[in-house]
JSON list of C-alpha atoms and ligand atoms in Angstrom, two decimals:
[
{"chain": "A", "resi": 1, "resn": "UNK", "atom": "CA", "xyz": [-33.59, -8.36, 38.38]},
{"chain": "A", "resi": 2, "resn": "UNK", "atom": "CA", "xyz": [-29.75, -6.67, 38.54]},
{"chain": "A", "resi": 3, "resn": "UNK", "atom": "CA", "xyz": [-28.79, -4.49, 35.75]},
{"chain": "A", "resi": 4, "resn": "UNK", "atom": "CA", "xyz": [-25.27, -3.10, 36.17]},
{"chain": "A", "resi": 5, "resn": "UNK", "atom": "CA", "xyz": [-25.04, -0.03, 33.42]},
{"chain": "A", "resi": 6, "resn": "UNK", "atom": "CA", "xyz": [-21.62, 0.59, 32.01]},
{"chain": "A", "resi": 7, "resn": "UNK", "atom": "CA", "xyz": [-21.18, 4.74, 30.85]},
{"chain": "A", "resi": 8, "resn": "UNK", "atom": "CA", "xyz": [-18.42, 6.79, 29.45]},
{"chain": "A", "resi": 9, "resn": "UNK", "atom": "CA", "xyz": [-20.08, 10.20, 29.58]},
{"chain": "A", "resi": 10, "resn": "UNK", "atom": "CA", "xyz": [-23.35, 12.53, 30.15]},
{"chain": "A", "resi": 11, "resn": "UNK", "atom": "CA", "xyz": [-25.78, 9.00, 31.26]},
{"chain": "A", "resi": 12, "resn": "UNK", "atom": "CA", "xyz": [-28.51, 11.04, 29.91]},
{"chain": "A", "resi": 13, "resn": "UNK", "atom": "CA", "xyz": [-30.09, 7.05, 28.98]},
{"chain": "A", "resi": 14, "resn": "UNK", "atom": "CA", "xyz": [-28.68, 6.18, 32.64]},
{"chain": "A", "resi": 15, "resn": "UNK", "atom": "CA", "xyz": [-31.05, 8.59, 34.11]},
{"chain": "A", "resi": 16, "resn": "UNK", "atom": "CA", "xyz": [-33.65, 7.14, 31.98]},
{"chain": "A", "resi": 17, "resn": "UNK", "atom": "CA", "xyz": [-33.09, 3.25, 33.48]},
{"chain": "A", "resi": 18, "resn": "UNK", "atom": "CA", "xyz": [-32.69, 4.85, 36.87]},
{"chain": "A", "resi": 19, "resn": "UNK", "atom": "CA", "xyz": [-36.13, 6.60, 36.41]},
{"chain": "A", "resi": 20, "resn": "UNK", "atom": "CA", "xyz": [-38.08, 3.97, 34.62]},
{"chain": "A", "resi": 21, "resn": "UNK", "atom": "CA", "xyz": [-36.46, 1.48, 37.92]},
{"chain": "A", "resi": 22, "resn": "UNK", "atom": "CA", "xyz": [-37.87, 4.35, 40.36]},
{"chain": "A", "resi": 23, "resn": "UNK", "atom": "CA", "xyz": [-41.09, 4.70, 38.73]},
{"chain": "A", "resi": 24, "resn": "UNK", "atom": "CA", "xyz": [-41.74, 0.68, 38.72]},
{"chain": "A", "resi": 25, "resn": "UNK", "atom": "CA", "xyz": [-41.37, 0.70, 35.07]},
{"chain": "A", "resi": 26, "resn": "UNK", "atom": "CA", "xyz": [-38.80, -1.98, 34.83]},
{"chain": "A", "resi": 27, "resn": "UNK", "atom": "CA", "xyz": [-38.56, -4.91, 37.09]},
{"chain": "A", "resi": 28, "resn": "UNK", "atom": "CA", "xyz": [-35.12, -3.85, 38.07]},
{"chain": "A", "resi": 29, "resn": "UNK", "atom": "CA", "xyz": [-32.64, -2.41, 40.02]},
{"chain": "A", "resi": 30, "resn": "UNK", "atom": "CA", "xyz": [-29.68, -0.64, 39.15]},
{"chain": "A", "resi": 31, "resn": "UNK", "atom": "CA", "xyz": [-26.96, -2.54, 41.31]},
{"chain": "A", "resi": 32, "resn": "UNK", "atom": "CA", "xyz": [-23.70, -0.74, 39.78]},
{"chain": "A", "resi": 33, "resn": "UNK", "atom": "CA", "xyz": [-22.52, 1.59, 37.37]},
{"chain": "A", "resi": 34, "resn": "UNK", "atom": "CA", "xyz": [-18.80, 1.64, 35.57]},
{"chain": "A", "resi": 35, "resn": "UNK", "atom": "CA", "xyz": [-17.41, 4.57, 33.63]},
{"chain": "A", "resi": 36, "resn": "UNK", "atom": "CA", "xyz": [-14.18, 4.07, 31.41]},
{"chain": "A", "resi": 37, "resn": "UNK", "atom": "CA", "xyz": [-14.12, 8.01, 31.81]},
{"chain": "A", "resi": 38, "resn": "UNK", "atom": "CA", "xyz": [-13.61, 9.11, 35.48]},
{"chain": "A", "resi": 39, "resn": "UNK", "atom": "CA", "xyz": [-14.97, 12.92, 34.20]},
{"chain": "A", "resi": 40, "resn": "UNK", "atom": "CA", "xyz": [-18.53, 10.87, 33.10]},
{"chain": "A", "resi": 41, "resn": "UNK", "atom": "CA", "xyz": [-20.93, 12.93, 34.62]},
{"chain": "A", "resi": 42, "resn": "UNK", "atom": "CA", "xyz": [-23.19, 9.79, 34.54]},
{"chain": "A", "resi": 43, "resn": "UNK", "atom": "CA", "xyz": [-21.35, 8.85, 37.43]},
{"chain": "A", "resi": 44, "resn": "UNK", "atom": "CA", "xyz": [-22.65, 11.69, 39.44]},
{"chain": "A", "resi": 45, "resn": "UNK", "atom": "CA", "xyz": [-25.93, 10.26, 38.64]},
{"chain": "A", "resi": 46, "resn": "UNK", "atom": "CA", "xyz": [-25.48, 7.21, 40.00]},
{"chain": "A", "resi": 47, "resn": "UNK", "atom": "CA", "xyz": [-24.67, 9.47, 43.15]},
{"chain": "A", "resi": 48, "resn": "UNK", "atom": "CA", "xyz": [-27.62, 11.31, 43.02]},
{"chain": "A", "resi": 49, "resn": "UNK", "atom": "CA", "xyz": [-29.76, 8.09, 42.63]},
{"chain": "A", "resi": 50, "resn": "UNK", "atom": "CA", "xyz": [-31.58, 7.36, 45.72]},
{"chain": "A", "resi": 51, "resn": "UNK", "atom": "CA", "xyz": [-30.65, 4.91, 46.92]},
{"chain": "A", "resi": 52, "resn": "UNK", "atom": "CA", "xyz": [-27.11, 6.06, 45.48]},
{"chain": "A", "resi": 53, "resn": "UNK", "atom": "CA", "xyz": [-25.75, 3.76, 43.46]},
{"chain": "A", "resi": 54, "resn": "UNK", "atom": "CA", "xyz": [-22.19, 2.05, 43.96]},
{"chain": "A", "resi": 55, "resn": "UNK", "atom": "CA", "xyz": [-19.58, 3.43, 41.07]},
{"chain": "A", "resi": 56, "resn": "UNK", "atom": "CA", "xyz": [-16.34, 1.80, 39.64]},
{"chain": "A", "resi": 57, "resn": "UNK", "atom": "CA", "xyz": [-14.16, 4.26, 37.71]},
{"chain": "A", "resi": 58, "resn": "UNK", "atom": "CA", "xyz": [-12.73, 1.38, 35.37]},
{"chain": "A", "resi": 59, "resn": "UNK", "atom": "CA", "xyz": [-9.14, 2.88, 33.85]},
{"chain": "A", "resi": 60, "resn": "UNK", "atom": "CA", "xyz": [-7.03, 2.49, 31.27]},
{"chain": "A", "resi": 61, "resn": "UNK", "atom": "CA", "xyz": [-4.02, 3.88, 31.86]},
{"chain": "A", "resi": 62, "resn": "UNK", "atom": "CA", "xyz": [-2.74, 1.59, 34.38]},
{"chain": "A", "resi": 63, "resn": "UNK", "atom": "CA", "xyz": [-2.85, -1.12, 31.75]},
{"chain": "A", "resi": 64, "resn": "UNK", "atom": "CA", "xyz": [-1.31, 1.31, 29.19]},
{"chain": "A", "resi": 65, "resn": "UNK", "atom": "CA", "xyz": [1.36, 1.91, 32.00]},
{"chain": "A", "resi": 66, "resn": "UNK", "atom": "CA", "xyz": [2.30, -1.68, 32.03]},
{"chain": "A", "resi": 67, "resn": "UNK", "atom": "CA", "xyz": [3.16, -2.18, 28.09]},
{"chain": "A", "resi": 68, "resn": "UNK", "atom": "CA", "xyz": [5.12, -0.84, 25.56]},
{"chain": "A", "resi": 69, "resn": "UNK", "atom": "CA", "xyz": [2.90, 1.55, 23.30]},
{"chain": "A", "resi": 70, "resn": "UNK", "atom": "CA", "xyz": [3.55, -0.83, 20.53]},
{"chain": "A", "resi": 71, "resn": "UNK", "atom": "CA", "xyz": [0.52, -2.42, 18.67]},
{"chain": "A", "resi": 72, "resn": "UNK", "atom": "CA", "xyz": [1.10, -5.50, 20.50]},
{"chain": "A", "resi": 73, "resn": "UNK", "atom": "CA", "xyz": [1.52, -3.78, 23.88]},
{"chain": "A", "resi": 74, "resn": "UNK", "atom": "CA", "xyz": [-2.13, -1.78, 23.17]},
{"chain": "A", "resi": 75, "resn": "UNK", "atom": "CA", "xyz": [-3.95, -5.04, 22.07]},
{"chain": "A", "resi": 76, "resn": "UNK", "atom": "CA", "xyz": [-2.22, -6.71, 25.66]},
{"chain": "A", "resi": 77, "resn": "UNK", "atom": "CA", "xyz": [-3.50, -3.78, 27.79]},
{"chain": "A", "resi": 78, "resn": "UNK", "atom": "CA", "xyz": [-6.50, -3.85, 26.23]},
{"chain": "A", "resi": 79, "resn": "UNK", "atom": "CA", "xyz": [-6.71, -8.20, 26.66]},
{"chain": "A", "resi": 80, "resn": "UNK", "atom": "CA", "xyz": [-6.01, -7.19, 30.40]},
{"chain": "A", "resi": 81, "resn": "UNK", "atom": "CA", "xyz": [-8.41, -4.21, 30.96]},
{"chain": "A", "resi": 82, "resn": "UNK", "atom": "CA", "xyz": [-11.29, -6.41, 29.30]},
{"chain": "A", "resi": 83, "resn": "UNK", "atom": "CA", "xyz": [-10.72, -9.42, 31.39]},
{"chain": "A", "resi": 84, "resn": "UNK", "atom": "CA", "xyz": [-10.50, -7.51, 34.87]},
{"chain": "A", "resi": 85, "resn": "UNK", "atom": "CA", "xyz": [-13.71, -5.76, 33.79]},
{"chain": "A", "resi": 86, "resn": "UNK", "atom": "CA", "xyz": [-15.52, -9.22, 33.42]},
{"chain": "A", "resi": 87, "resn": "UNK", "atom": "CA", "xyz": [-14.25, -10.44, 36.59]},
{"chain": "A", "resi": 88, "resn": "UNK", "atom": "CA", "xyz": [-14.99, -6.93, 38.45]},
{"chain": "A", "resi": 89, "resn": "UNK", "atom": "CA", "xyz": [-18.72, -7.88, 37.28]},
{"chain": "A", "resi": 90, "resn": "UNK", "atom": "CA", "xyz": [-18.99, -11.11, 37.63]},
{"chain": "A", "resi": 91, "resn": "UNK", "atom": "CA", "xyz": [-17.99, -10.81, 41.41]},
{"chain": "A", "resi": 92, "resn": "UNK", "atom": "CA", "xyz": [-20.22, -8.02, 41.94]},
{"chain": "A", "resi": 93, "resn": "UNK", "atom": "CA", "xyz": [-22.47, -9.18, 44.86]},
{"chain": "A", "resi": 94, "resn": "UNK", "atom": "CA", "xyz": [-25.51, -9.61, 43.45]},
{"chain": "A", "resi": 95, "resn": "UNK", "atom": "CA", "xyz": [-24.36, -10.39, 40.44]},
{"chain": "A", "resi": 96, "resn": "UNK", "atom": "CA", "xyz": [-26.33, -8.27, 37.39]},
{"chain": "A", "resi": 97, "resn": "UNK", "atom": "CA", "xyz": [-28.46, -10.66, 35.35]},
{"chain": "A", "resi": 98, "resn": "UNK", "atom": "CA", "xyz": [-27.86, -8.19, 32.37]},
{"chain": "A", "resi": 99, "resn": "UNK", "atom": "CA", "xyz": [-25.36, -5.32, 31.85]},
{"chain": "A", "resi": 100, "resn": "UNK", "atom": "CA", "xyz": [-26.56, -2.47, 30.01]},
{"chain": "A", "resi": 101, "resn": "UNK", "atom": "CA", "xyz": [-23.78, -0.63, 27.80]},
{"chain": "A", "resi": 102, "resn": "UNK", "atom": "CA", "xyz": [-25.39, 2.70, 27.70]},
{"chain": "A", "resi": 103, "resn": "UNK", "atom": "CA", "xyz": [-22.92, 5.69, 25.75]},
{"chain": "A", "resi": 104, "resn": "UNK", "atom": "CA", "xyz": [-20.25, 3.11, 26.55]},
{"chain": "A", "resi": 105, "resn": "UNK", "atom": "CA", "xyz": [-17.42, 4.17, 24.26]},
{"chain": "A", "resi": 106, "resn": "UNK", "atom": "CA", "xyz": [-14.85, 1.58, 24.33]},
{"chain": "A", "resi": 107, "resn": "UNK", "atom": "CA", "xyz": [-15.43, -1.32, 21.86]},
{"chain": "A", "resi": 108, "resn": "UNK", "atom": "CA", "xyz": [-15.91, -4.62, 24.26]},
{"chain": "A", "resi": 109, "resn": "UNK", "atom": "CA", "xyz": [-13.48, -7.48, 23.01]},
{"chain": "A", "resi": 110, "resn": "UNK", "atom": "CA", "xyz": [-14.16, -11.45, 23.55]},
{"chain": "A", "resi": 111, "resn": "UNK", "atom": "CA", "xyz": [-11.82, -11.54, 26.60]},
{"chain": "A", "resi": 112, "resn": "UNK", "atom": "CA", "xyz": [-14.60, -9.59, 28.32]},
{"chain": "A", "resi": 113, "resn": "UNK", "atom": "CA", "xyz": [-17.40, -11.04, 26.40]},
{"chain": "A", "resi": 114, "resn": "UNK", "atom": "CA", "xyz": [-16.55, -14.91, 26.64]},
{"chain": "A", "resi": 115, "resn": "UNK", "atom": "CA", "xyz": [-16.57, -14.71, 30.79]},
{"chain": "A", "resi": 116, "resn": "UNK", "atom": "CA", "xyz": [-19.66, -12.77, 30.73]},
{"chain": "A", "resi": 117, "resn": "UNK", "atom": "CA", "xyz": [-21.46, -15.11, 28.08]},
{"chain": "A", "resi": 118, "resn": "UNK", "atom": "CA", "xyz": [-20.49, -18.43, 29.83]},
{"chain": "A", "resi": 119, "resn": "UNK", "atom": "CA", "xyz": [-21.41, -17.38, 33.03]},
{"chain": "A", "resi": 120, "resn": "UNK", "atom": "CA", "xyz": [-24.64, -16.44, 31.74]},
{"chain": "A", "resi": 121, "resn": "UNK", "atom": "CA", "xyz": [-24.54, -12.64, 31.65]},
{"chain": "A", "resi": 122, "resn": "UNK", "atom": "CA", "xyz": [-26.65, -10.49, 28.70]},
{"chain": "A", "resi": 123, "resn": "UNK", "atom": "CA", "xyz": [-25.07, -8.13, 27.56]},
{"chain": "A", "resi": 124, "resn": "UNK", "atom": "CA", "xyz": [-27.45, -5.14, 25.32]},
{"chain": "A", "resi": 125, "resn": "UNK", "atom": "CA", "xyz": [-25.92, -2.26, 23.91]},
{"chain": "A", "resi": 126, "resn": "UNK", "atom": "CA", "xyz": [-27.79, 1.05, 22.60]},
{"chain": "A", "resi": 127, "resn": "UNK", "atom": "CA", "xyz": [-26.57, 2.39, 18.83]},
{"chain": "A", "resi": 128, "resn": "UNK", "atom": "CA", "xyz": [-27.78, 5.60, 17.52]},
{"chain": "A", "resi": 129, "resn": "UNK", "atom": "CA", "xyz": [-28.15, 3.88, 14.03]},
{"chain": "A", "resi": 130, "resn": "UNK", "atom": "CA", "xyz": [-30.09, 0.78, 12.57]},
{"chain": "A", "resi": 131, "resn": "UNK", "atom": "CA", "xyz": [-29.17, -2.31, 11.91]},
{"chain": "A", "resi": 132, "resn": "UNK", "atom": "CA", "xyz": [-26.15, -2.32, 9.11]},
{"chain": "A", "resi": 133, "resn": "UNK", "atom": "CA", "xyz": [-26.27, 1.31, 9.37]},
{"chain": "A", "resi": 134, "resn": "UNK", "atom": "CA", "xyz": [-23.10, 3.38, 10.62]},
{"chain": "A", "resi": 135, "resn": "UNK", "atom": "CA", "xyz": [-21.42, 1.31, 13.03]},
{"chain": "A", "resi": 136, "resn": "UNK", "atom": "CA", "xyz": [-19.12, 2.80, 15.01]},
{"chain": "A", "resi": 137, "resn": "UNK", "atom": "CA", "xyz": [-18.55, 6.14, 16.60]},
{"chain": "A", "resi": 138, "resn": "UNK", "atom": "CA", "xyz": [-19.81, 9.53, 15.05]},
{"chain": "A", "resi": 139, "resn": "UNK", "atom": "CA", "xyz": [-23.13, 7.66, 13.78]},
{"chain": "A", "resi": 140, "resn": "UNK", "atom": "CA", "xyz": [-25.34, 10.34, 14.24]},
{"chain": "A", "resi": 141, "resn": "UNK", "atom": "CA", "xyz": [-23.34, 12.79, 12.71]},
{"chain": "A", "resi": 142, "resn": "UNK", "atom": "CA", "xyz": [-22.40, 10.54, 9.88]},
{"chain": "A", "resi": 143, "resn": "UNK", "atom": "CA", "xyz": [-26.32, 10.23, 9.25]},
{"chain": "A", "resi": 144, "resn": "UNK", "atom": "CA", "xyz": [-27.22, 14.08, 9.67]},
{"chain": "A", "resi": 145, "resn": "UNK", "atom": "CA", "xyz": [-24.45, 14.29, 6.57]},
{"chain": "A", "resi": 146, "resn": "UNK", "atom": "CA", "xyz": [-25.95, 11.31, 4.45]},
{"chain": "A", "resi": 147, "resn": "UNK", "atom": "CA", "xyz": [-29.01, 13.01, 4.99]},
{"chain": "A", "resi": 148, "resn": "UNK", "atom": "CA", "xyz": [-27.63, 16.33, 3.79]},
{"chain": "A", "resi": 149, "resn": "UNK", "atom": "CA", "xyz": [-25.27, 15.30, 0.80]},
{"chain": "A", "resi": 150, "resn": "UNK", "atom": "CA", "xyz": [-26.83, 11.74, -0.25]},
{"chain": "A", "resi": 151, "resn": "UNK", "atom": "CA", "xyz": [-30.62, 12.24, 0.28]},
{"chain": "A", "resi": 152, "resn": "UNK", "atom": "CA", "xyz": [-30.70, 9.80, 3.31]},
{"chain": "A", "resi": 153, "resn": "UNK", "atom": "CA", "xyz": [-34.46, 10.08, 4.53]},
{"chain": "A", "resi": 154, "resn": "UNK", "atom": "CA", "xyz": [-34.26, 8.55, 7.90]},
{"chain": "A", "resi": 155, "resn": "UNK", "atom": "CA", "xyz": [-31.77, 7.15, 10.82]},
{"chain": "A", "resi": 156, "resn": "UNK", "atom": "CA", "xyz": [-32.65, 5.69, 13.74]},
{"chain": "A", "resi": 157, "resn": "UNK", "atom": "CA", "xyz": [-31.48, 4.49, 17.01]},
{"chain": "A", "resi": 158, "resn": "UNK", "atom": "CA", "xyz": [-31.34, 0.06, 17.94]},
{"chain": "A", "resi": 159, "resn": "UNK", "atom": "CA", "xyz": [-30.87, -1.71, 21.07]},
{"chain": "A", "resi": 160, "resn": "UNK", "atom": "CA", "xyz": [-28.60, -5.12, 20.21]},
{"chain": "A", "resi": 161, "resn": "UNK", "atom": "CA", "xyz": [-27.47, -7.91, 21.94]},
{"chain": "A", "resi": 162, "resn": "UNK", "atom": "CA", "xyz": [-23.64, -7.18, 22.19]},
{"chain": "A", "resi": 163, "resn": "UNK", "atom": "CA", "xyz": [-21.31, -9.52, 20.47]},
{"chain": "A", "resi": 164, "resn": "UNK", "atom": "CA", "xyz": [-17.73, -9.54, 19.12]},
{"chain": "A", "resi": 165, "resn": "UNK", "atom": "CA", "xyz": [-18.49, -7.26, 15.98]},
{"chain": "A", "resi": 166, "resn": "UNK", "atom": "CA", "xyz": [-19.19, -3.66, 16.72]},
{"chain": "A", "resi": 167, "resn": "UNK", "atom": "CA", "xyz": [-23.02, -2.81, 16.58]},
{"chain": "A", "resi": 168, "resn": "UNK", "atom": "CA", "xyz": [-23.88, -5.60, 14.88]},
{"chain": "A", "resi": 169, "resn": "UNK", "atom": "CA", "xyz": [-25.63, -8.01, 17.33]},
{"chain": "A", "resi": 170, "resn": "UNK", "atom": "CA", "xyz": [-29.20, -8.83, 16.67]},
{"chain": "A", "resi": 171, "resn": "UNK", "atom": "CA", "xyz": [-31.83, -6.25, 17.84]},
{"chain": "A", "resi": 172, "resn": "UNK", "atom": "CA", "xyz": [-33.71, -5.99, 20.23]},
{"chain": "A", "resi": 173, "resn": "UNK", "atom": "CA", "xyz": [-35.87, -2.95, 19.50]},
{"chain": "A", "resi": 174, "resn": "UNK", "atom": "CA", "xyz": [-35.22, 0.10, 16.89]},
{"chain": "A", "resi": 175, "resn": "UNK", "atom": "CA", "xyz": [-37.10, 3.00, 16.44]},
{"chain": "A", "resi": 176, "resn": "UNK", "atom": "CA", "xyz": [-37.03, 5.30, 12.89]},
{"chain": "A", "resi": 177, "resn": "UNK", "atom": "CA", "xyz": [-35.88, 8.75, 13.09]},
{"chain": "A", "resi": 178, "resn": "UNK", "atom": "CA", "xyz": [-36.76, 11.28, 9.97]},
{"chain": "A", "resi": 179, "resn": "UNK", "atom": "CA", "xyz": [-34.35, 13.48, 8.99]},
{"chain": "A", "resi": 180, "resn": "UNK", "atom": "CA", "xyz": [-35.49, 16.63, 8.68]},
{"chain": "A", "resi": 181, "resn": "UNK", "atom": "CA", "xyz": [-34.25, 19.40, 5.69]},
{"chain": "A", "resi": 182, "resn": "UNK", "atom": "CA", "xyz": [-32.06, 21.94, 6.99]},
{"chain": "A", "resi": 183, "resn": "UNK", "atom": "CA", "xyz": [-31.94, 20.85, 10.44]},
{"chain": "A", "resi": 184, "resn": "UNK", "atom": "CA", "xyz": [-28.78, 21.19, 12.71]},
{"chain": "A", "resi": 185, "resn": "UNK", "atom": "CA", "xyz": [-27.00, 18.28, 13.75]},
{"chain": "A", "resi": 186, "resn": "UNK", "atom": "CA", "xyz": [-27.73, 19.43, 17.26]},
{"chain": "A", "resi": 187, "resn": "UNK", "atom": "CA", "xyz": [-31.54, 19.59, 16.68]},
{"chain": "A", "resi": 188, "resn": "UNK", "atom": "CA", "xyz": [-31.42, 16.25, 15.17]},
{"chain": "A", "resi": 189, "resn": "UNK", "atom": "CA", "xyz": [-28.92, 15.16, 18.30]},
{"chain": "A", "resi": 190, "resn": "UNK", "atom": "CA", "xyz": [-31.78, 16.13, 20.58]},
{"chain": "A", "resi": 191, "resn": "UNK", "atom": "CA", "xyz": [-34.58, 14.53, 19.17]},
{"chain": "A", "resi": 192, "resn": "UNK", "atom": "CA", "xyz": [-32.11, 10.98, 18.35]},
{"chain": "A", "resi": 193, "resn": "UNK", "atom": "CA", "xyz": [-31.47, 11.33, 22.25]},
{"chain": "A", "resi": 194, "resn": "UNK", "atom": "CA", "xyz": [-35.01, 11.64, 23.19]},
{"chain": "A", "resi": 195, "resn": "UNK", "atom": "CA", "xyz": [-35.68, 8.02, 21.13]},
{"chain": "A", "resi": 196, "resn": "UNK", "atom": "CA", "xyz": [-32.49, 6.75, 23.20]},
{"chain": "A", "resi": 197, "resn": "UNK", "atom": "CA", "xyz": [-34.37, 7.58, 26.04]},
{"chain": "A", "resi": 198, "resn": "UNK", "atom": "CA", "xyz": [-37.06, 5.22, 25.37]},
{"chain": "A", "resi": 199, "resn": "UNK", "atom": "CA", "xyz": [-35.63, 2.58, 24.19]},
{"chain": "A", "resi": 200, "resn": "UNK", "atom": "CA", "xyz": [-32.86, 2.08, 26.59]},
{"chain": "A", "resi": 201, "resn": "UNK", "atom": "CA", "xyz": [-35.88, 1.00, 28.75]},
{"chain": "A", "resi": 202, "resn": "UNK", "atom": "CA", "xyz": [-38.29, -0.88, 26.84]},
{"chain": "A", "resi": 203, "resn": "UNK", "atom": "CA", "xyz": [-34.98, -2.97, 25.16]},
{"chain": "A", "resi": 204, "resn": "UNK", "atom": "CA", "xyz": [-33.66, -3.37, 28.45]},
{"chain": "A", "resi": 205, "resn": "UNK", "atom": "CA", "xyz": [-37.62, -4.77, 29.49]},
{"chain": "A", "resi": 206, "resn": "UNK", "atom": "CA", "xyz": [-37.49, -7.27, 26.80]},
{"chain": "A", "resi": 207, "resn": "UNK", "atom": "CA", "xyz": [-34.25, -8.28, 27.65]},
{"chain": "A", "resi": 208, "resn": "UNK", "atom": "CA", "xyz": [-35.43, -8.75, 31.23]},
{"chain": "A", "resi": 209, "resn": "UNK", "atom": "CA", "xyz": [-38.29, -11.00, 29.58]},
{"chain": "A", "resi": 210, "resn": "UNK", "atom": "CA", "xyz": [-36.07, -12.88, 27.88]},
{"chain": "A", "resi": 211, "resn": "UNK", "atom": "CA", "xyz": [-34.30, -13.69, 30.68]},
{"chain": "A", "resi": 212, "resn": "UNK", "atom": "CA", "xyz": [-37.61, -14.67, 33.12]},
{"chain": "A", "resi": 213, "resn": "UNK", "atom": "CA", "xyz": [-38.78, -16.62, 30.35]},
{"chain": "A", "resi": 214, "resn": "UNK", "atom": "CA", "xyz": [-35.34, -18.66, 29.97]},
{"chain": "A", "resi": 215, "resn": "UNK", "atom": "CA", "xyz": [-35.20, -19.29, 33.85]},
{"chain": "A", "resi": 216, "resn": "UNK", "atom": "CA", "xyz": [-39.14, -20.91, 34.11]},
{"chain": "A", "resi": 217, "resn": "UNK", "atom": "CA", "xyz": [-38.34, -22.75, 30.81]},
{"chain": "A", "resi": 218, "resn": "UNK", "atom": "CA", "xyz": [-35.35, -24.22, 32.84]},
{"chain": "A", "resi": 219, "resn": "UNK", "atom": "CA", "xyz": [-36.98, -24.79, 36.67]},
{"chain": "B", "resi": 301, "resn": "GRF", "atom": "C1", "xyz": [-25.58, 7.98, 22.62]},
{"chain": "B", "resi": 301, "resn": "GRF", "atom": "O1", "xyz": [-25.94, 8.54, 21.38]},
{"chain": "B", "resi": 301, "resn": "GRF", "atom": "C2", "xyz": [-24.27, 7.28, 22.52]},
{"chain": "B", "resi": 301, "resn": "GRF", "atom": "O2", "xyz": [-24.16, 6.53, 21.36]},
{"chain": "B", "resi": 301, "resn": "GRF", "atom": "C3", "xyz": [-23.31, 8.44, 22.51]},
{"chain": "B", "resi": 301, "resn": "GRF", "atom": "O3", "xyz": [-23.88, 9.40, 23.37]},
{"chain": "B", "resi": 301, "resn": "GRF", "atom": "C4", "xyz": [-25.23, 9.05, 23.58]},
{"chain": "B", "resi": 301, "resn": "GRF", "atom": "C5", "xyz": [-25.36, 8.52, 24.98]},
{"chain": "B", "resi": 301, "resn": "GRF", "atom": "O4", "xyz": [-25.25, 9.57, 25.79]},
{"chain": "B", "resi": 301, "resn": "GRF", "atom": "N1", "xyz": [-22.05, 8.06, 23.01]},
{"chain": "B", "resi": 301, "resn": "GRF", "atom": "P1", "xyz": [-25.50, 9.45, 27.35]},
{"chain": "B", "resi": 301, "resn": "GRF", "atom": "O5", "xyz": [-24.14, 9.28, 27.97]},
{"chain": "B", "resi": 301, "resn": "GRF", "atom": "O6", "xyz": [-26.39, 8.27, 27.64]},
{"chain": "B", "resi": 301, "resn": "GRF", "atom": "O7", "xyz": [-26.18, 10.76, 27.69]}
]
């Protein structure tokens, strides 16, 4: 199978798909990788992969460039950026029979989720939170505080199916994190990233299951 991973930053779950493909722990290759940052270290990773692997730097600004900075002229460079970044993937040769949104930071809107769903493309997303839990940026931090001022006694981290509402597809696979009195939102950062680790891969293997099982259902 083709997994194209999209990244905005460290890649520190990158790494993890690019070791769990090396060490025959996922069916899978690793056939692209797109940043929305061009600084994204995770794109040195993908350098550093052996085989390396190919790299789009996906930007912004040129869309910004082209409209007013008006509300309307945002949501229109944003339509614009989210369409070319479905047809940049869909024409990727092989195509990726899943894309893997791993520390992707820029919320995915339908014009880039409607190509990719009709032509057949998963798309799986990881979220340092569970289900119906802090959505959105900052969730890890926003948890840490919970657990600090509200008596919040766990977090976690999910991998969803992506759709339309942020965070909120169905999951795949979550895993429980305790919070832990009087521990530093660093600490707990470390040990929330070492869960990411894992289940970037095994959500990405039952995605890849899913998949298998839907092409013998249909041969
Ligand atoms: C995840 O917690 C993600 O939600 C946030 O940073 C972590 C991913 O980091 N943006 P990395 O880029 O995979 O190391």
């Amino acid at each position: 199978y083709n997994l194209t991973v999209l990244i905005s930053g460290n890649g520190s779950n990158l790494q993890a798909l690019i070791d769990a493909c090396a060490a025959g722990k996922l069916p899978a290759r690793i056939t692209h990788v797109i940043s929305n940052r061009k600084a994204a270290y995770g794109l040195e990773r993908a350098a550093k992969a052996s085989p390396p692997i190919p790299t789009t730097y996906h930007n912004l600004v040129p869309y910004k460039k082209k409209h007013p900075a008006t509300p309307e002229g945002t949501a229109a460079a944003r339509t614009e950026y989210d369409a070319d970044l479905s047809k940049l993937i869909l024409d990727l040769e092989p195509r990726p029979d899943v894309i893997v949104c791993a520390g992707w930071m820029h919320i995915l809107t339908p014009d880039f989720l409607n190509p990719i769903s009709s032509a057949g493309v998963k798309v799986i997303n990881l979220h340092p939170a569970l289900p119906g839990e802090f959505a959105g940026a900052g969730a890890i931090e926003r948890a840490w505080k919970a657990g600090r001022e509200e008596g919040l006694t766990r977090t976690g981290v999910m991998i969803h199916e992506v759709i339309a509402e942020v965070d909120a597809g169905d999951a795949i696979v979550t895993e429980e994190v305790a919070l832990r009195e009087e521990e530093t939102l660093e600490e707990l950062e470390e040990r929330i990233h070492g869960v990411e680790h894992g289940l970037i891969v095994e959500g990405t293997r039952r995605t890849l299951e899913k998949v298998g099982k839907g092409r013998a259902a249909k041969s």
